[in-house]
Short mmCIF file of C-alpha atoms and ligand atoms in Angstrom, two decimals:
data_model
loop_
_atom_site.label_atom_id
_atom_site.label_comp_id
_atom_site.label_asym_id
_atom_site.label_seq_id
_atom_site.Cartn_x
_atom_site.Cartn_y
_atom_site.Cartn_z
CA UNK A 18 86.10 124.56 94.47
CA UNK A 19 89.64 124.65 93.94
CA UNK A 20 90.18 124.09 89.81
CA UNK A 21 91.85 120.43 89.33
CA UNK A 22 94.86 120.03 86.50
CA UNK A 23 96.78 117.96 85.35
CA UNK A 24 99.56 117.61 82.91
CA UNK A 25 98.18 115.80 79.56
CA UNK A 26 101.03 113.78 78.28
CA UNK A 27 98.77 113.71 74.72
CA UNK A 28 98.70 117.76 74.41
CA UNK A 29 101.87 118.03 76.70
CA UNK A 30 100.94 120.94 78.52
CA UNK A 31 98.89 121.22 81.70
CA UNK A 32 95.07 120.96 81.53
CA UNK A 33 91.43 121.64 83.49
CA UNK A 34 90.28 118.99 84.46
CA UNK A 35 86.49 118.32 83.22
CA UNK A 36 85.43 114.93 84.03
CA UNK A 37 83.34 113.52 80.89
CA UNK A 38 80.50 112.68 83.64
CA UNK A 39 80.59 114.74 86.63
CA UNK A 40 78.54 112.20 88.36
CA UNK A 41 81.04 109.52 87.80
CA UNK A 42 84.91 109.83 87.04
CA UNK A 43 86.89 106.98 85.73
CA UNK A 44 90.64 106.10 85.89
CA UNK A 45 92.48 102.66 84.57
CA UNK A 46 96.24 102.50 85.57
CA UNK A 47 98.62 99.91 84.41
CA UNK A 48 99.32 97.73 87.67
CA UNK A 49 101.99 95.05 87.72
CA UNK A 50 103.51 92.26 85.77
CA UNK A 51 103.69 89.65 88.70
CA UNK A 52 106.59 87.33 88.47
CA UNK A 53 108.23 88.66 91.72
CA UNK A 54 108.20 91.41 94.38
CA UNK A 55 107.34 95.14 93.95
CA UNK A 56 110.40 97.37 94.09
CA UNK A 57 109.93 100.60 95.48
CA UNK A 58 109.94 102.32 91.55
CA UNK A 59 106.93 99.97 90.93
CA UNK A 60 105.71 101.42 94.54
CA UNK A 61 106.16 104.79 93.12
CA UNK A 62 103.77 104.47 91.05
CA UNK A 63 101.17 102.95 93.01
CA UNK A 64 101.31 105.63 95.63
CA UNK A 65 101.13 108.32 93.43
CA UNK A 66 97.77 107.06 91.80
CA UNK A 67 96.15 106.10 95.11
CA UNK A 68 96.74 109.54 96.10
CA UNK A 69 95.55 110.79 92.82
CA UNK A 70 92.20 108.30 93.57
CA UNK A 71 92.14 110.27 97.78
CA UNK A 72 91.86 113.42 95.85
CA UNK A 73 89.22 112.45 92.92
CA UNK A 74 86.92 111.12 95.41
CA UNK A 75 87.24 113.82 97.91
CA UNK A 76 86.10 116.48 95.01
CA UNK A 77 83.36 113.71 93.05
CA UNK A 78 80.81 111.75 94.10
CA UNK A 79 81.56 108.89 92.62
CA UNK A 80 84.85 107.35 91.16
CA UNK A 81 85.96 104.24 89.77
CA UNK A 82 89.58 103.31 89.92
CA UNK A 83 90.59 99.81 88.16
CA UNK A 84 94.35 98.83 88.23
CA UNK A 85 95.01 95.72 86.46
CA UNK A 86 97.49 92.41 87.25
CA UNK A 87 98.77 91.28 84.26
CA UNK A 88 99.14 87.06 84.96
CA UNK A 89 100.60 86.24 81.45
CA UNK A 90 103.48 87.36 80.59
CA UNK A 91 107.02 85.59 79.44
CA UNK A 92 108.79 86.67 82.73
CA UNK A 93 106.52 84.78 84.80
CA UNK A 94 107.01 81.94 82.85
CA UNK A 95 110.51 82.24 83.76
CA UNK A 96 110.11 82.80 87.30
CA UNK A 97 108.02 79.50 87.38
CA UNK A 98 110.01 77.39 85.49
CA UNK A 99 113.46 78.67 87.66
CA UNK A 100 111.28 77.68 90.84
CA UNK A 101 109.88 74.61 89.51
CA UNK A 102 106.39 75.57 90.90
CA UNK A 103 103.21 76.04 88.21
CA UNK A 104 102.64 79.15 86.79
CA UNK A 105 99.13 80.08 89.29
CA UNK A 106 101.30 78.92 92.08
CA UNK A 107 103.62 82.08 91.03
CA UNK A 108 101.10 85.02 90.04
CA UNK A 109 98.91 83.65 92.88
CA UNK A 110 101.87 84.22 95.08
CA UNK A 111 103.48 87.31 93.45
CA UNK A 112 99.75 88.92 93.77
CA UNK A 113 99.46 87.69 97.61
CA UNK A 114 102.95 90.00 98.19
CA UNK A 115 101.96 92.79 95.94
CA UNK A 116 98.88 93.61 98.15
CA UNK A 117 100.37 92.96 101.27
CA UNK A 118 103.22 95.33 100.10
CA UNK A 119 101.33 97.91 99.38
CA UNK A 120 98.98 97.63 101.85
CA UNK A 121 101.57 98.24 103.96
CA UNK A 122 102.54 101.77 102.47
CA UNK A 123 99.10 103.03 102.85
CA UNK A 124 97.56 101.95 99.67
CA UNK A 125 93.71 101.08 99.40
CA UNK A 126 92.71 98.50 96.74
CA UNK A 127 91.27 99.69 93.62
CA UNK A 128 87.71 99.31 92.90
CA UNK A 129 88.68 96.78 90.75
CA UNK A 130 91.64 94.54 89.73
CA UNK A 131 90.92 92.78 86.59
CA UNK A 132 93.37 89.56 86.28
CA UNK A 133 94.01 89.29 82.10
CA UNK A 134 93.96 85.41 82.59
CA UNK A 135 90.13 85.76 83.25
CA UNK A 136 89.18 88.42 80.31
CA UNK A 137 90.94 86.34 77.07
CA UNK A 138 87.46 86.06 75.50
CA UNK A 139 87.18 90.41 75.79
CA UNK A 140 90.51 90.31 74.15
CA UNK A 141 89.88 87.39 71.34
CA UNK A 142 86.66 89.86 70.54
CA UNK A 143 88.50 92.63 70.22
CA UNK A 144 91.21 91.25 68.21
CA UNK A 145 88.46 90.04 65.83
CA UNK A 146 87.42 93.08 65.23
CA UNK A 147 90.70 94.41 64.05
CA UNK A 148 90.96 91.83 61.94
CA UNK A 149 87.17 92.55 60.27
CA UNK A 150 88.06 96.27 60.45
CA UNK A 151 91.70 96.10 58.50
CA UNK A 152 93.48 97.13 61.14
CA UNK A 153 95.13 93.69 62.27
CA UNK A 154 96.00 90.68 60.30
CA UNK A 155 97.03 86.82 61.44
CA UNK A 156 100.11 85.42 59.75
CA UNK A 157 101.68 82.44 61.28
CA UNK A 158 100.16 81.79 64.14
CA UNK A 159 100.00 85.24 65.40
CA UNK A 160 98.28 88.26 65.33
CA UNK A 161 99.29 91.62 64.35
CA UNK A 162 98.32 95.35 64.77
CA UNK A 163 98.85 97.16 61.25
CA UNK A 164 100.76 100.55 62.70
CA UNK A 165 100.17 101.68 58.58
CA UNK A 166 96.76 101.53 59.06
CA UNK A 167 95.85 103.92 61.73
CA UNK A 168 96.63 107.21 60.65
CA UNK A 169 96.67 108.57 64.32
CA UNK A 170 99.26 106.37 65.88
CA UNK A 171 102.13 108.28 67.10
CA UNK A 172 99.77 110.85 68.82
CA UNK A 173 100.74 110.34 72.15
CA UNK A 174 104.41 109.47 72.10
CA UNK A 175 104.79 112.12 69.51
CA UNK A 176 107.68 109.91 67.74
CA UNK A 177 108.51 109.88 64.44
CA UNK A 178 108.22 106.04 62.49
CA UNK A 179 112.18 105.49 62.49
CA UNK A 180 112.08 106.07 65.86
CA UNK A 181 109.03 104.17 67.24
CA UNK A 182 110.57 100.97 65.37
CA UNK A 183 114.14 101.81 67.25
CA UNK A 184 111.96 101.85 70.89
CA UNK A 185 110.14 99.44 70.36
CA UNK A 186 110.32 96.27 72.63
CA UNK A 187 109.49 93.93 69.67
CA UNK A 188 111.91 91.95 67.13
CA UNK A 189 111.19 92.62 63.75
CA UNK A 190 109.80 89.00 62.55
CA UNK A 191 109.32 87.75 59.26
CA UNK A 192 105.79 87.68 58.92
CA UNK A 193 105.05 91.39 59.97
CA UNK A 194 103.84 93.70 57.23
CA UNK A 195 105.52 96.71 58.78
CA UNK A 196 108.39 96.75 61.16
CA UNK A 197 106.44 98.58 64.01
CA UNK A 198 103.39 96.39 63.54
CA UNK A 199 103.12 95.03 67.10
CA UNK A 200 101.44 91.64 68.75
CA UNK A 201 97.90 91.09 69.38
CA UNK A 202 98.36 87.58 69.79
CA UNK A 203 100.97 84.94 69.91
CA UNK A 204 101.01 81.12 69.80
CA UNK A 205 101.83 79.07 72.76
CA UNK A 206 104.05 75.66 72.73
CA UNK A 207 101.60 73.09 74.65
CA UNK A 208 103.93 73.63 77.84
CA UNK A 209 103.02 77.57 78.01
CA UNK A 210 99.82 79.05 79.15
CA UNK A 211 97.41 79.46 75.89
CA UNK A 212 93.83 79.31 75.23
CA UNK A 213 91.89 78.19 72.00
CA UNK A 214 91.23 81.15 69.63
CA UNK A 215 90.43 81.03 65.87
CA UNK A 216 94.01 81.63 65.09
CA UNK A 217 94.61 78.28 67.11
CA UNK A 218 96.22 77.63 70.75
CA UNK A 219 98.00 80.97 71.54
CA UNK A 220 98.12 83.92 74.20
CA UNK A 221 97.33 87.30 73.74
CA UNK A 222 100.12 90.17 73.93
CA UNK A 223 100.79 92.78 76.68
CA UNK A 224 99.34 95.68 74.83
CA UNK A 225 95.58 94.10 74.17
CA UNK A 226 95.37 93.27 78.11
CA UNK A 227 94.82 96.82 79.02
CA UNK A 228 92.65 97.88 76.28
CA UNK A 229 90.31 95.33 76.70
CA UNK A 230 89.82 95.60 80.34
CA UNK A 231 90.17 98.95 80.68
CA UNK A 232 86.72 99.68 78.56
CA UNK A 233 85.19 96.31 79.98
CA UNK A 234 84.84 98.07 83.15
CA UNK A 235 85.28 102.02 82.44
CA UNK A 236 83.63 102.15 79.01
CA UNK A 237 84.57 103.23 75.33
CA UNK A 238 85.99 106.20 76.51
CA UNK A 239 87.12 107.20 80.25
CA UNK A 240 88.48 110.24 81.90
CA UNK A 241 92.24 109.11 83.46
CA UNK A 242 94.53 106.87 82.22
CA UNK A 243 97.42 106.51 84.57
CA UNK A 244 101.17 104.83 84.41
CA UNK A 245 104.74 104.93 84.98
CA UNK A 246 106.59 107.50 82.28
CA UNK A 247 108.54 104.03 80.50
CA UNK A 248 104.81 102.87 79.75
CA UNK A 249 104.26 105.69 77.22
CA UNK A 250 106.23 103.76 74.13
CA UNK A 251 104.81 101.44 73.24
CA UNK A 252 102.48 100.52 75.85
CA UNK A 253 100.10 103.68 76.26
CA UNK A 254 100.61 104.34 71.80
CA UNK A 255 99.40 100.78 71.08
CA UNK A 256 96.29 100.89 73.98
CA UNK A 257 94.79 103.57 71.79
CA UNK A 258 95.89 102.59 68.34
CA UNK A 259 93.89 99.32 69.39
CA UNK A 260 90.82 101.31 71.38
CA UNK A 261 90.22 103.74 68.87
CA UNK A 262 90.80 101.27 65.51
CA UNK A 263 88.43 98.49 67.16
CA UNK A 264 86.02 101.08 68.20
CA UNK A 265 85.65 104.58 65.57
CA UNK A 266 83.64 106.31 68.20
CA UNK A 267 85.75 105.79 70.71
CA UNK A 268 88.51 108.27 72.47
CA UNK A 269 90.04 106.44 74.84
CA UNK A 270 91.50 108.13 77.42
CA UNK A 271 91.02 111.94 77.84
CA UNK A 272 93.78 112.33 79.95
CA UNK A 273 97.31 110.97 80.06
CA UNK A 274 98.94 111.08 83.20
CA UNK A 275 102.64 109.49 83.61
CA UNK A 276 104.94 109.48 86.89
CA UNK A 277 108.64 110.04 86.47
CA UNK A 278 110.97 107.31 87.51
CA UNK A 279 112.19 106.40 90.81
CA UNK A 280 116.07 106.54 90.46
CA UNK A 281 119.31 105.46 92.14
CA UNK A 282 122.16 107.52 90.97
CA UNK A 283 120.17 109.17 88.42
CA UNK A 284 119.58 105.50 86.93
CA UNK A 285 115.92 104.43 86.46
CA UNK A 286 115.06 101.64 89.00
CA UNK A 287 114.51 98.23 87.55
CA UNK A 288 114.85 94.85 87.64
CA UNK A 289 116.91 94.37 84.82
CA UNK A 290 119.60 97.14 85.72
CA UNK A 291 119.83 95.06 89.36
CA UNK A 292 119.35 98.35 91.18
CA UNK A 293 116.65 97.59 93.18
CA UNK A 294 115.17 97.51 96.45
CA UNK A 295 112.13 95.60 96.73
CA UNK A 296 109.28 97.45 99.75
CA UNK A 297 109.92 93.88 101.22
CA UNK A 298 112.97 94.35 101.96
CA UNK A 299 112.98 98.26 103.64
CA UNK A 300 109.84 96.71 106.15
CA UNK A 301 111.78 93.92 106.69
CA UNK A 302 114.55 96.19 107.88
CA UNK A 303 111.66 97.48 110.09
CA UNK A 304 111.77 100.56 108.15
CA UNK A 305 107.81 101.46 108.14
CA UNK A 306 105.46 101.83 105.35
CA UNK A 307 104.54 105.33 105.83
CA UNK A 308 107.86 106.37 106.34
CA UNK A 309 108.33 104.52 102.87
CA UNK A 310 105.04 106.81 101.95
CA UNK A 311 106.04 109.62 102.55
CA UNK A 312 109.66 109.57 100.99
CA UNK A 313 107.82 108.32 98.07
CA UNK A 314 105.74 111.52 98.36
CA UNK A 315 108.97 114.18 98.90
CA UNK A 316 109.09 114.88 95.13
CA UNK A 317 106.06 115.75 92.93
CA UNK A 318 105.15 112.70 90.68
CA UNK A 319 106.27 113.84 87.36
CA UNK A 320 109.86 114.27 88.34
CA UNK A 321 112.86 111.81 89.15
CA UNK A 322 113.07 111.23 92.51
CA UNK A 323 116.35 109.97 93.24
CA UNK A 324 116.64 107.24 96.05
CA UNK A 325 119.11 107.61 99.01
CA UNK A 326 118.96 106.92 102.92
CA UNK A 327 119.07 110.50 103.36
CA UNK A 328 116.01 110.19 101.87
CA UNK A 329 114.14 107.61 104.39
CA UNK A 330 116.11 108.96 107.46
CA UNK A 331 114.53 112.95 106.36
CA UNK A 332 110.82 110.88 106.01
CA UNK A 333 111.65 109.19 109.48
CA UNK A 334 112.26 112.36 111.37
CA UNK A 335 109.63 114.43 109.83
CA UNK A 336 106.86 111.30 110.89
CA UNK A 337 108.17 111.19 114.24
CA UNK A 338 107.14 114.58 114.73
CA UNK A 339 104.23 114.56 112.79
CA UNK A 340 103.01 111.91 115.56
CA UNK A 341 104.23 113.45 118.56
CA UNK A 342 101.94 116.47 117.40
CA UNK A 343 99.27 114.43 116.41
CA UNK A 344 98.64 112.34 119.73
CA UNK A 345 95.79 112.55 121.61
CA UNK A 346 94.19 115.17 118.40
CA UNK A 347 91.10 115.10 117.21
CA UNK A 348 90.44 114.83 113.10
CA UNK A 349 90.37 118.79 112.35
CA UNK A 350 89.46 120.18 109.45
CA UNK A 351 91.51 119.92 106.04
CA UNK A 352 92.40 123.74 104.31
CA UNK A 353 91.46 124.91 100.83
CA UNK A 354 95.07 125.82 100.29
CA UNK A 355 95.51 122.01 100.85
CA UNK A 356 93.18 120.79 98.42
CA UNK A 357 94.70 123.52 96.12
CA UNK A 358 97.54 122.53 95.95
CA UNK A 359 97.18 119.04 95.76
CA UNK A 360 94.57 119.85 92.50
CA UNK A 361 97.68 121.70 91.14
CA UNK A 362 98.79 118.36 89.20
CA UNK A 363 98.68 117.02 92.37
CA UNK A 364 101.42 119.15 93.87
CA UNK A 365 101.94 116.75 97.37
CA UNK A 366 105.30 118.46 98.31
CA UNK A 367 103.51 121.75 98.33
CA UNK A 368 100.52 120.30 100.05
CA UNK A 369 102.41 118.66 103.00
CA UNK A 370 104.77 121.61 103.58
CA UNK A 371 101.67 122.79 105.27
CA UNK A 372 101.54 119.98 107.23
CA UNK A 373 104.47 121.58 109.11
CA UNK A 374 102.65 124.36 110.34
CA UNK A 375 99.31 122.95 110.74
CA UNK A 376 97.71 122.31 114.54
CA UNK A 377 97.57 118.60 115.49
CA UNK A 378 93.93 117.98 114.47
CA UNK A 379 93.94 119.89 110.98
CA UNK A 380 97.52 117.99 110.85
CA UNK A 381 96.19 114.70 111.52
CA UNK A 382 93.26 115.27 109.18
CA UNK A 383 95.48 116.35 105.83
CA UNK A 384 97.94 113.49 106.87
CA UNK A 385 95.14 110.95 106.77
CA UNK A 386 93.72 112.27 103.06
CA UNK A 387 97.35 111.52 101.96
CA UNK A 388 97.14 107.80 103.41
CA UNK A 389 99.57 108.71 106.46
CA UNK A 390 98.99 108.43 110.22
CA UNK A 391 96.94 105.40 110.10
CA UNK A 392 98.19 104.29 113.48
CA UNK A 393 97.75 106.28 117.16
CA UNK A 394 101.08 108.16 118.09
CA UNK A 395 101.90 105.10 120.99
CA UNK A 396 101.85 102.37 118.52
CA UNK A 397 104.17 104.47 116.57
CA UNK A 398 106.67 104.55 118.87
CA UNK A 399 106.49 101.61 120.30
CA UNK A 400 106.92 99.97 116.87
CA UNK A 401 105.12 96.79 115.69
CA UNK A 402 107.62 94.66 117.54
CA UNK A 403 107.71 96.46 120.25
CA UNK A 404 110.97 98.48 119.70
CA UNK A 405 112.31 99.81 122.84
CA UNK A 406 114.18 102.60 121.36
CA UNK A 407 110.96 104.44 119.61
CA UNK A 408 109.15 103.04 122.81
CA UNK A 409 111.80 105.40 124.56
CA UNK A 410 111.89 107.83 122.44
CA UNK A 411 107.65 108.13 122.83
CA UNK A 412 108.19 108.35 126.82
CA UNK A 413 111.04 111.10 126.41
CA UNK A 414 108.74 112.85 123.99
CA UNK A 415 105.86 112.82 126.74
CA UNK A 416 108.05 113.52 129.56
CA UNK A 417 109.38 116.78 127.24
CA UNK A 418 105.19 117.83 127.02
CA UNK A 419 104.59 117.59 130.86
CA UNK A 420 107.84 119.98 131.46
CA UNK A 421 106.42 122.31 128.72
CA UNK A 422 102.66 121.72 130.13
CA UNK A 423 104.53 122.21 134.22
CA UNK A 424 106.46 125.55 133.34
CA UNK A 425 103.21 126.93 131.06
CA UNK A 426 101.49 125.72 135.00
CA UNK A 427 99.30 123.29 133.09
CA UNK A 428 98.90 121.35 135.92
CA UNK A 429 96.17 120.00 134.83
CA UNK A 430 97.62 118.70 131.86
CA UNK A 431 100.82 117.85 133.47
CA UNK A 432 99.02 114.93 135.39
CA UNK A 433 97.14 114.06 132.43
CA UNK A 434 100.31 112.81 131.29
CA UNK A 435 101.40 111.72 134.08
CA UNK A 436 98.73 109.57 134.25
CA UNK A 437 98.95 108.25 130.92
CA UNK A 438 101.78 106.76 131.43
CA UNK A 439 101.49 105.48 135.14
CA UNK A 440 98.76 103.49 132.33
CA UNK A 441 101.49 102.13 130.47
CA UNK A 442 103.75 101.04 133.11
CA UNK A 443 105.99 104.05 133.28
CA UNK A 444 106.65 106.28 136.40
CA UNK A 445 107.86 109.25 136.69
CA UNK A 446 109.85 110.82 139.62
CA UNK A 447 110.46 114.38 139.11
CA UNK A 448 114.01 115.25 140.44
CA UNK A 449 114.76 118.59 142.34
CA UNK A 450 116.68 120.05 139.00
CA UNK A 451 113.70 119.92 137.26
CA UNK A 452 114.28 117.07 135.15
CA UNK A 453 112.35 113.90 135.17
CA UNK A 454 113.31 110.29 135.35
CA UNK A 455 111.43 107.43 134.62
CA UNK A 456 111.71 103.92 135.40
CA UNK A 457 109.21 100.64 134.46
CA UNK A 458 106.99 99.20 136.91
P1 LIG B 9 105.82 96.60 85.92
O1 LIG B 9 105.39 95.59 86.95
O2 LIG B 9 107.27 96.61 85.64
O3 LIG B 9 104.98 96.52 84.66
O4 LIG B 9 105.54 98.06 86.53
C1 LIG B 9 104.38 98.44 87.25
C2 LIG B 9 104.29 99.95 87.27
O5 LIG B 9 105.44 100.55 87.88
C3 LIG B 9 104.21 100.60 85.87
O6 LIG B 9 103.25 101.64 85.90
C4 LIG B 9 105.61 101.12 85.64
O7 LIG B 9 105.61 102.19 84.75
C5 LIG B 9 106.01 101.55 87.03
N1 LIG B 9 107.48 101.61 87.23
C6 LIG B 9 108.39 100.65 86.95
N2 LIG B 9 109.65 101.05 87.27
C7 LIG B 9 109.54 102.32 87.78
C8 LIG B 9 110.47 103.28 88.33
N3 LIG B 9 111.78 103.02 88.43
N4 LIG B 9 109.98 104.46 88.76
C9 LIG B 9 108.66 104.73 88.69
N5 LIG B 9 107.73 103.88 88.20
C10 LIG B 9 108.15 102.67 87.75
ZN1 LIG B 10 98.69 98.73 80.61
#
């Protein structure tokens, strides 16, 4: 078996793989913040993880993947106050279009998608036990993580104090011991969500969420912990500064794994810097989802990968030929050099150059471990609307196969053709050139 790495963002350098229970590997990843629609950076990262989970669970048994939606958050309070619409109505919503979305590019759920909205008594326990431990305190109305009293925080980001307090997301209030002590929990005004919780009617923060569902379902200590590369500071350092403080016997995460940023002129994609595209819009455009897939999957995850239409038209014309090899192929085998390179810190542009010079069924079968070539060649072309230029573009392809299949005298598989599409509505009359016209019953 081909050895599995990846690159440990805690050690920084590349590791083996060894899975703390061979007979069952675990793997959270931080999932979204839903207030509005997935843009293609946030799509980035979801691809590269599902592809991370294909892999896993084609070398294990047995292999537990939870994502999580994070349903509290300011921004969505935004969102639903701008709308006028209640809060559910908008992470309801927001969750309905982040499936579908991704979905769409090829994604399969995770084995499980814990909602923070429905784990607040996992995160009031675990809160109280920072408190009983020393490691959090409350003071006005919230609660805080003491960053002074864990003497490992810092491990992961590998930032020195004065500069964790600069990157950090939160203010410096009043009532915090330390200027990098972060939230745990927060109080609510009686118009925001909140729950009851001995330190009265409040919500938790951002940072808790993930901790506490992440070792609800995967345990004390897992294999994989996944996310984008901005999630590292603060995020990923307060998950374990509140895992391993609540819990002494606990490690956390073995493995850090982080995807560079999806880009647009070198700039990081986000929401705030307005430089988005949203996978919403690009299908709407009719551009389709594996196309989207596999442009996603050009670079390998832990580098930028800047954005550009070069970039989609390149992924358009390498699918179309992927399925005019593919059709009518059986699933073929996939190669160890395949699964080697993807176990190579899951090298994917490495692993689908191969796919270039792979026959149609070994072709079709790596495609379909990488989430691709979900639909039959025909349907490709044809497009889900029924667009009549791919639809042509499928017949020329065909009528290109029997002239190949005619001169090689493949007769036999000349009238195949023929008669596949004399099925479809399209007749061929063979001219005395040589060339072929066709024409629609
Ligand atoms: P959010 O909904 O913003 O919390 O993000 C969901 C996931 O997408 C997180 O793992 C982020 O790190 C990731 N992400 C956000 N922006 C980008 C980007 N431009 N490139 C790659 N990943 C991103
Ligand atoms: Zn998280």
């Amino acid at each position: 078996m081909a050895e599995l790495k990846f690159y440990n963002t805690l050690t920084r350098r590349e590791e083996a793989f060894v899975p703390m229970d061979e007979s069952h590997i675990r793997v959270y990843v931080c999932g979204p913040t839903v207030y509005d629609r997935a843009h293609i950076g946030n799509a980035r990262s979801a691809v590269v993880y599902d592809v991370m989970a294909r892999l896993l669970r084609h070398l294990y048994p047995h292999v537990t993947y939870v994502r999580n939606i994070t349903d509290v958050d300011d921004k969505i309070n935004k969102a639903a106050q701008e709308r006028q619409i209640p809060i559910s109505e908008v992470t309801t919503e927001v969750t309905e279009w982040y499936h579908d979305d991704m979905a769409a590019l090829g994604n399969k759920r995770p084995d499980v998608e814990p909602r923070a909205t429905e784990h607040i008594n996992e995160m009031i326990a675990m809160i109280e036990a920072l408190i009983a431990k020393n490691h959090a305190y409350a003071a006005e109305g919230h609660v805080l993580f003491a960053v002074e009293s864990d003497a490992n925080y810092g491990s992961l980001s590998h930032r020195t104090k004065e500069n964790m307090i600069a990157g950090s997301r939160v203010e410096v209030a009043p009532y915090k011991r330390y200027a990098g002590d972060f939230v745990l929990w927060k109080p609510s005004k009686d118009d925001e969500p909140g729950w009851d919780s001995p330190w009265g009617y409040g919500r938790p923060g951002w940072h808790i969420e993930c901790s506490a569902m992440s070792m609800k379902y995967l345990g004390k200590s897992f294999d994989i912990h996944g996310g984008g590369a901005d999630l590292i500071f603060p995020h990923h350092e307060n998950e374990i500064a509140q895992a391993t403080c609540a819990h002494e016997d606990s490690e956390y995460a073995h493995y850090w794994v982080h995807n560079g940023f999806l880009t647009v002129n070198g700039e990081k994609m986000s929401k705030s810097l307005g430089n988005f595209i949203t996978v919403r819009d690009l299908l709407d455009k009719g551009i389709k989802g594996e196309v989207i897939r596999y442009a996603l999957l050009s670079t390998q995850y832990r580098k930028p990968l800047d954005w550009s239409d070069k970039l989609l038209d390149d992924a358009q014309k390498a699918m179309d030929g992927f399925y005019r090899r593919i059709d009518g192929a059986k699933c073929g085998e996939i190669s160890a050099a395949f699964i080697e390179a993807l176990c190579d810190d899951l090298n994917v542009p490495k692993a689908t150059a191969m796919l270039h010079t792979a026959n149609p069924a070994d072709l079709l079968a790596m495609g379909k471990m990488l989430g691709l070539f979900e639909q039959d060649a025909r349907a490709w072309f044809k497009g889900e609307q029924g667009d009549v230029d791919n639809a042509d573009d499928w017949i020329d392809a065909k009528i290109a196969e029997r002239i190949v299949a005619k001169k090689a005298r493949d007769f036999a598989a000349s009238d195949r053709i023929r008669d596949e599409l004399k099925a479809d509505g399209i007749v061929l009359e063979d001219r005395p050139d040589g060339t072929t016209d066709w024409r629609k019953t």
